[in-house]
Amino acid sequence: MVITVAVPVPFLDLLAYELPESWAVPARGARVLVPVGTRVTTGIVVGSSTGTDDGRVLKPIADVLDDGPFLPGAVVDLALWTAEYYASGPGETVAGAMPPGAWMKSERQVRITDAGARAAVALGTARSRLLAALRHGRAVPVRSLVTALRRRAEGLNALVNALAREGLVEVSQPLRGRADASKTIRVASITAAGLDSADLRLGARQRDALASLAGAPEGIDVPVLTARGIDAVTLNRLAGRGLVSIARRRVERGVLGAQGAQGAQGAQGAQGAIVLSADQAKVLDSLKALADAGRFHCALLHGVTGSGKTEIYVRLAEHVVAAGKRVLMLVPEIALTPAVAARFARAFGERVAIQHSGLSDGERYDQWIRIRDGATDVVVGTRSAVFAPIDRLGLVIVDEEHDSSYKQEETPRYHGRDVAVMRSRQTGALAVLGSATPSMESYQNALAGRYERLTLVSRVLDRPLPTVRIVDMRQEYADEGPGVILSRALADALRDRVSRREQAVLLLNRRGYATAVFCRQCAATVECPNCSVSLTVHLAAGRARCHYCNYSMALPKQCPRCAGPYVERLGFGTERLEAEVAGLVAGVRVARLDRDTVRRRGAIVSLLDRFAAGEIDVLVGTQMVAKGHDFPRVTLVGVISADVGLGLADFRASERTFQLLTQVAGRAGRGDSPGEAIIQTLYPDHYSIRHACHQDYRAFFEEEIKYRTAMRYPPAVSLVNVVVRGSSFRGALEAATDLARRVRTPAAGFRLLGPAPAPFVRLRGEHRSQFFLKGSARGPMRHAVLEALRSKPDLKRRVTIDVDPVSVL
Ligand code: ADP
Ligand code: ZN
């Protein structure tokens, strides 16, 4: 019997193993331990067949960890589809569908033998150094010796093998990790002998313990006993005498406590008090009908900001759950959409599970097991939750479907929204994609009739959309000088809101204090040594930092190139903006939300909680402030430099700008007072800014689709981006040219553009060159690239294939 296994090793295909005679055939989705190279690792069974006909001798499976499927078969299917579609390794992709802590790995360890300790070995040789390093007699991981002895892994492994053959060392492969990563707790209960122990000689503490346990026949958790002053030593003594038995019980690490606390934020209006508007009710009815159809449909819910989409999702989910099915709700980033998670938690209580990277590994594992075992009806999660082990799936919702965080920017480079649609298709469920600013792809699909299009054109309770004012910064610079950050209009509006005790949100999509360090003497800017970008000034930290590789250096006092003393800071970021606002109004409470201020886990949530509680007047931040929040007291939104993203060499630059501006403006006026947005820009006539100003999605779409069609960009065509990296630019370009030549086949049905230097020609110390394939079908393009790579296998590790890329920088 041959078992096909997916192992979590990059660049590896599915592997085949022999099932030892007389072993039961493991289920598809079960975990097995298999040898890979010199290690033993966990893999997932994806198939089995009887014998190979090519007569290869296969290694046997080392162990089977699960009786049934650990990963449901449907999820294995979805992961394999994802691997194929995105041209990534099946093992890595299946691994991405697994919960943390479900893997076990062996580690090659080496220990000196008695013979080795006595052996006379010539000094100064590699063998003597290795034996000397093991002299202490303990087993150590071979990996750790690589650094200690400064040898390459292969060489060291060969040396260890040679010494093992001579009997001087011995090698072992202990496993790390546990087959069951559940948290367990010790539970003590009294035995029959314990109940009958009145005549025995026992200490006072032991008597106390027995008295407590006698009243609880099902046992008491050891931590509870500890809290009552009954310690582990006492319990162990009693257990040793057979008066108490101690067992382990699995416990769940709860996560809803934290989410529930966030619930306060979105909870204006008592639960259930909301009456749907006529528009909401109509949309809900249509969606219910689609859900009831019991086969795959995809609906695009295009509803302006504040139109009450979340309320529709929750009621639709209730409808689906009432019919005995289960629901998956994807959000771009749970920490940024707490109101959504909390709203679901309020409706479904214990029956909702949360899956996102902000949870600890243990919490994620427990939630995953609950989902798989059917203890939940609804899963709310970020991108990777699309692989959650849900059976009887009836509904998949993708909230803010346009958000680029759904795209994973590392292998496997899948798009969570698109995998969600495929999952619905595979299971015959309803997919609902919701947004105020749908992606070009989804809107195009809706117009073409592939998706049902549902719209909500107005906000709930007839609240007006925010009025938007554009400030032409060219005029502002002419009048007020080139150093202006806050225009007069925005500064006035801010003072006004602060005095009225209303709140404001300011968006500047650039972190740090200044964007560059510049020398007035030689005109050099200080660049990252690893990346082709200039370093950003972080004043509070006193560092100049690269935003791509995190390299940093102390802020230079003189020019690193000419040693001149005239170093200046150019441009500004959120850190500077925060200082500017603080200086504008005395006593204003300003806080900043960007990746620098929320590095700590839970920091985002506590910052947003403080803003919701009115402890902050002005929230300054990057695009993080634009995402999905519902803060009713925000009446002013300011955009500092609306054009930040427009200059990027990315065909989605206009779309991103339009989305960001529309979304951030949508944060204003969500309560009883109407909202206003003020947008500062150098390009007031740019169509993405003009249409965002009128919140006119359709007009933007019409104009953008013309550009995409003329330039042959998605969604007019499909795109595959191939990036080739190298230690020199020439090397990268030559390899890309070679690969491109192999890809270019006549009559292939696609076009190849490039190779050319990537916009970020150096990143993290590597030089980058790229080419694009454009065509109407992805299959032939993917196939051509993979075939070309098969003829140049040594390039595999230097090439990134991105199917349907979101960022092409
Ligand atoms: P969207 O996701 O479309 O931007 P939300 O779902 O966040 O909008 O809704 C905005 C606010 O309006 C929320 O506070 C929500 O509780 C409230 N809301 C939704 N529907 C109604 C309704 N029919 N009547 C009153 N308030 C509503
Ligand atoms: Zn860098």
Coordinates of N, CA, C and O in Angstrom, one line a residue, residues 639-706:
V639 N -7.6 63.9 5.9 CA -6.6 63.1 5.2 C -5.4 64.0 4.8 O -5.6 65.1 4.2
I640 N -4.2 63.7 5.3 CA -3.1 64.7 5.3 C -2.5 64.7 3.9 O -2.5 65.8 3.2
S641 N -2.1 63.6 3.4 CA -1.6 63.6 2.0 C -2.3 62.5 1.2 O -1.9 61.4 1.3
A642 N -3.3 62.9 0.6 CA -4.1 61.9 -0.1 C -3.4 61.2 -1.2 O -3.7 60.1 -1.6
D643 N -2.3 61.8 -1.7 CA -1.6 61.2 -2.8 C -0.4 60.3 -2.5 O 0.2 59.8 -3.4
V644 N -0.3 60.0 -1.2 CA 0.9 59.1 -0.8 C 1.0 57.9 -1.7 O 2.1 57.6 -2.1
G645 N 0.0 57.2 -2.0 CA 0.1 56.0 -2.8 C 0.0 56.2 -4.3 O 0.3 55.2 -5.0
L646 N -0.3 57.3 -4.7 CA -0.6 57.5 -6.2 C 0.7 57.4 -7.0 O 0.6 57.0 -8.2
G647 N 1.8 57.7 -6.4 CA 3.1 57.7 -7.2 C 3.7 56.4 -7.4 O 4.6 56.2 -8.1
L648 N 3.1 55.3 -6.7 CA 3.7 54.0 -6.8 C 3.5 53.4 -8.1 O 2.5 53.6 -8.8
A649 N 4.5 52.6 -8.6 CA 4.5 52.0 -9.9 C 3.7 50.7 -9.8 O 4.1 49.6 -10.0
D650 N 2.4 50.9 -9.4 CA 1.6 49.7 -9.2 C 0.2 50.0 -9.9 O -0.4 51.1 -9.7
F651 N -0.2 49.1 -10.7 CA -1.5 49.4 -11.5 C -2.7 49.5 -10.6 O -3.7 50.0 -11.0
R652 N -2.6 49.1 -9.3 CA -3.7 49.3 -8.4 C -3.6 50.6 -7.6 O -4.4 50.8 -6.7
A653 N -2.7 51.5 -7.9 CA -2.5 52.6 -7.1 C -3.8 53.5 -7.0 O -4.1 53.9 -5.9
S654 N -4.4 53.7 -8.1 CA -5.6 54.6 -8.1 C -6.8 53.9 -7.3 O -7.5 54.5 -6.5
E655 N -6.9 52.6 -7.5 CA -8.0 51.9 -6.8 C -7.7 51.9 -5.3 O -8.6 52.2 -4.5
R656 N -6.5 51.7 -4.9 CA -6.2 51.7 -3.5 C -6.5 53.1 -2.9 O -7.0 53.2 -1.8
T657 N -6.1 54.2 -3.6 CA -6.3 55.5 -3.1 C -7.8 55.8 -3.0 O -8.3 56.3 -2.0
F658 N -8.6 55.4 -4.0 CA -10.0 55.6 -4.0 C -10.6 54.9 -2.7 O -11.4 55.4 -2.0
Q659 N -10.2 53.6 -2.6 CA -10.8 52.8 -1.5 C -10.4 53.5 -0.1 O -11.3 53.6 0.8
L660 N -9.1 53.8 0.0 CA -8.7 54.4 1.3 C -9.4 55.6 1.6 O -9.9 55.8 2.8
L661 N -9.5 56.5 0.7 CA -10.2 57.8 1.0 C -11.7 57.6 1.2 O -12.2 58.2 2.2
T662 N -12.3 56.8 0.5 CA -13.8 56.6 0.7 C -14.0 55.9 2.0 O -14.9 56.3 2.8
Q663 N -13.2 54.9 2.4 CA -13.3 54.2 3.6 C -13.0 55.1 4.8 O -13.8 55.1 5.8
V664 N -12.0 55.9 4.7 CA -11.7 56.8 5.9 C -12.7 57.9 6.1 O -13.1 58.2 7.2
A665 N -13.2 58.4 4.9 CA -14.2 59.4 5.0 C -15.5 58.8 5.7 O -16.2 59.5 6.5
G666 N -15.7 57.5 5.4 CA -16.8 56.8 5.9 C -16.8 56.6 7.4 O -17.8 56.2 8.0
R667 N -15.7 56.9 8.1 CA -15.6 56.8 9.5 C -16.3 58.0 10.2 O -16.5 58.0 11.4
A668 N -16.6 59.1 9.4 CA -17.2 60.3 10.0 C -18.7 60.2 9.9 O -19.3 59.7 9.0
G669 N -19.3 60.8 11.0 CA -20.8 61.0 11.0 C -21.6 59.7 11.1 O -22.6 59.5 10.5
R670 N -21.1 58.7 11.9 CA -21.8 57.5 12.0 C -22.7 57.5 13.2 O -23.4 56.5 13.5
G671 N -22.7 58.6 14.0 CA -23.6 58.8 15.1 C -24.7 59.8 14.8 O -25.1 59.9 13.6
D672 N -25.1 60.5 15.8 CA -26.2 61.4 15.6 C -25.8 62.7 14.8 O -26.6 63.3 14.1
S673 N -24.6 63.1 15.0 CA -24.1 64.4 14.3 C -23.5 64.0 13.0 O -22.8 63.1 12.9
P674 N -23.8 64.8 12.0 CA -23.3 64.6 10.6 C -21.8 64.7 10.6 O -21.2 65.4 11.5
G675 N -21.1 64.1 9.6 CA -19.7 64.1 9.6 C -19.2 64.9 8.4 O -19.9 65.2 7.4
E676 N -17.9 65.2 8.5 CA -17.2 66.0 7.5 C -15.8 65.4 7.3 O -15.2 64.9 8.2
A677 N -15.4 65.3 6.0 CA -14.1 64.9 5.7 C -13.3 66.0 4.9 O -13.9 66.7 4.1
I678 N -12.1 66.2 5.3 CA -11.3 67.2 4.6 C -10.0 66.5 4.0 O -9.3 65.8 4.8
I679 N -9.9 66.6 2.7 CA -8.8 65.8 2.0 C -7.8 66.8 1.5 O -8.1 67.6 0.7
Q680 N -6.6 66.7 2.0 CA -5.5 67.5 1.5 C -4.8 66.8 0.4 O -4.3 65.7 0.5
T681 N -4.6 67.5 -0.8 CA -3.9 66.8 -1.9 C -3.2 67.8 -2.8 O -3.6 68.9 -2.9
L682 N -2.2 67.2 -3.5 CA -1.5 68.0 -4.5 C -2.2 67.8 -5.9 O -1.9 68.5 -6.9
Y683 N -3.0 66.8 -6.0 CA -3.7 66.5 -7.3 C -5.2 66.5 -7.1 O -5.8 65.4 -7.3
P684 N -5.8 67.6 -6.9 CA -7.2 67.6 -6.6 C -8.0 67.2 -7.9 O -9.2 66.8 -7.7
D685 N -7.4 67.1 -9.0 CA -8.1 66.7 -10.2 C -8.0 65.2 -10.5 O -8.6 64.7 -11.5
H686 N -7.2 64.5 -9.8 CA -7.0 63.1 -10.1 C -8.4 62.4 -9.9 O -9.0 62.6 -8.9
Y687 N -8.7 61.5 -10.8 CA -10.0 60.9 -10.8 C -10.3 60.1 -9.5 O -11.4 60.1 -9.0
S688 N -9.3 59.5 -8.9 CA -9.6 58.7 -7.8 C -9.9 59.6 -6.6 O -10.7 59.2 -5.7
I689 N -9.3 60.8 -6.5 CA -9.6 61.7 -5.5 C -10.9 62.4 -5.7 O -11.7 62.5 -4.8
R690 N -11.2 62.8 -6.9 CA -12.4 63.4 -7.3 C -13.6 62.5 -6.9 O -14.6 62.9 -6.3
H691 N -13.6 61.3 -7.4 CA -14.7 60.4 -7.1 C -14.8 60.0 -5.7 O -16.0 59.8 -5.2
A692 N -13.7 59.9 -5.0 CA -13.8 59.6 -3.5 C -14.5 60.7 -2.8 O -15.3 60.5 -1.9
C693 N -14.2 61.9 -3.3 CA -14.8 63.1 -2.8 C -16.3 63.1 -2.8 O -17.0 63.4 -1.9
H694 N -16.9 62.6 -3.9 CA -18.3 62.4 -4.1 C -18.8 61.1 -3.7 O -20.0 60.8 -3.8
Q695 N -17.9 60.2 -3.1 CA -18.3 58.9 -2.7 C -19.0 58.2 -3.9 O -20.0 57.4 -3.7
D696 N -18.5 58.4 -5.1 CA -19.2 57.9 -6.3 C -18.4 56.7 -6.8 O -17.5 56.8 -7.7
Y697 N -18.8 55.5 -6.3 CA -18.0 54.3 -6.7 C -18.2 54.0 -8.1 O -17.2 53.7 -8.8
R698 N -19.4 54.1 -8.6 CA -19.7 53.7 -10.0 C -18.9 54.5 -11.0 O -18.3 54.0 -11.9
A699 N -18.8 55.8 -10.7 CA -18.0 56.7 -11.6 C -16.5 56.3 -11.6 O -15.9 56.3 -12.6
F700 N -16.0 56.0 -10.4 CA -14.7 55.6 -10.3 C -14.4 54.3 -11.1 O -13.5 54.2 -11.9
F701 N -15.3 53.3 -10.9 CA -15.2 52.1 -11.6 C -15.1 52.2 -13.1 O -14.3 51.7 -13.8
E702 N -16.1 53.0 -13.6 CA -16.1 53.2 -15.1 C -14.8 53.8 -15.6 O -14.3 53.3 -16.7
E703 N -14.3 54.7 -14.9 CA -13.0 55.3 -15.4 C -11.8 54.4 -15.2 O -11.0 54.2 -16.1
E704 N -11.8 53.7 -14.1 CA -10.7 52.8 -13.9 C -10.7 51.6 -14.8 O -9.7 51.1 -15.3
I705 N -11.9 51.1 -15.1 CA -12.0 49.9 -15.9 C -11.5 50.2 -17.4 O -10.9 49.3 -18.0
K706 N -11.7 51.4 -17.8 CA -11.2 51.9 -19.1 C -9.7 51.8 -19.1 O -9.1 51.2 -20.1

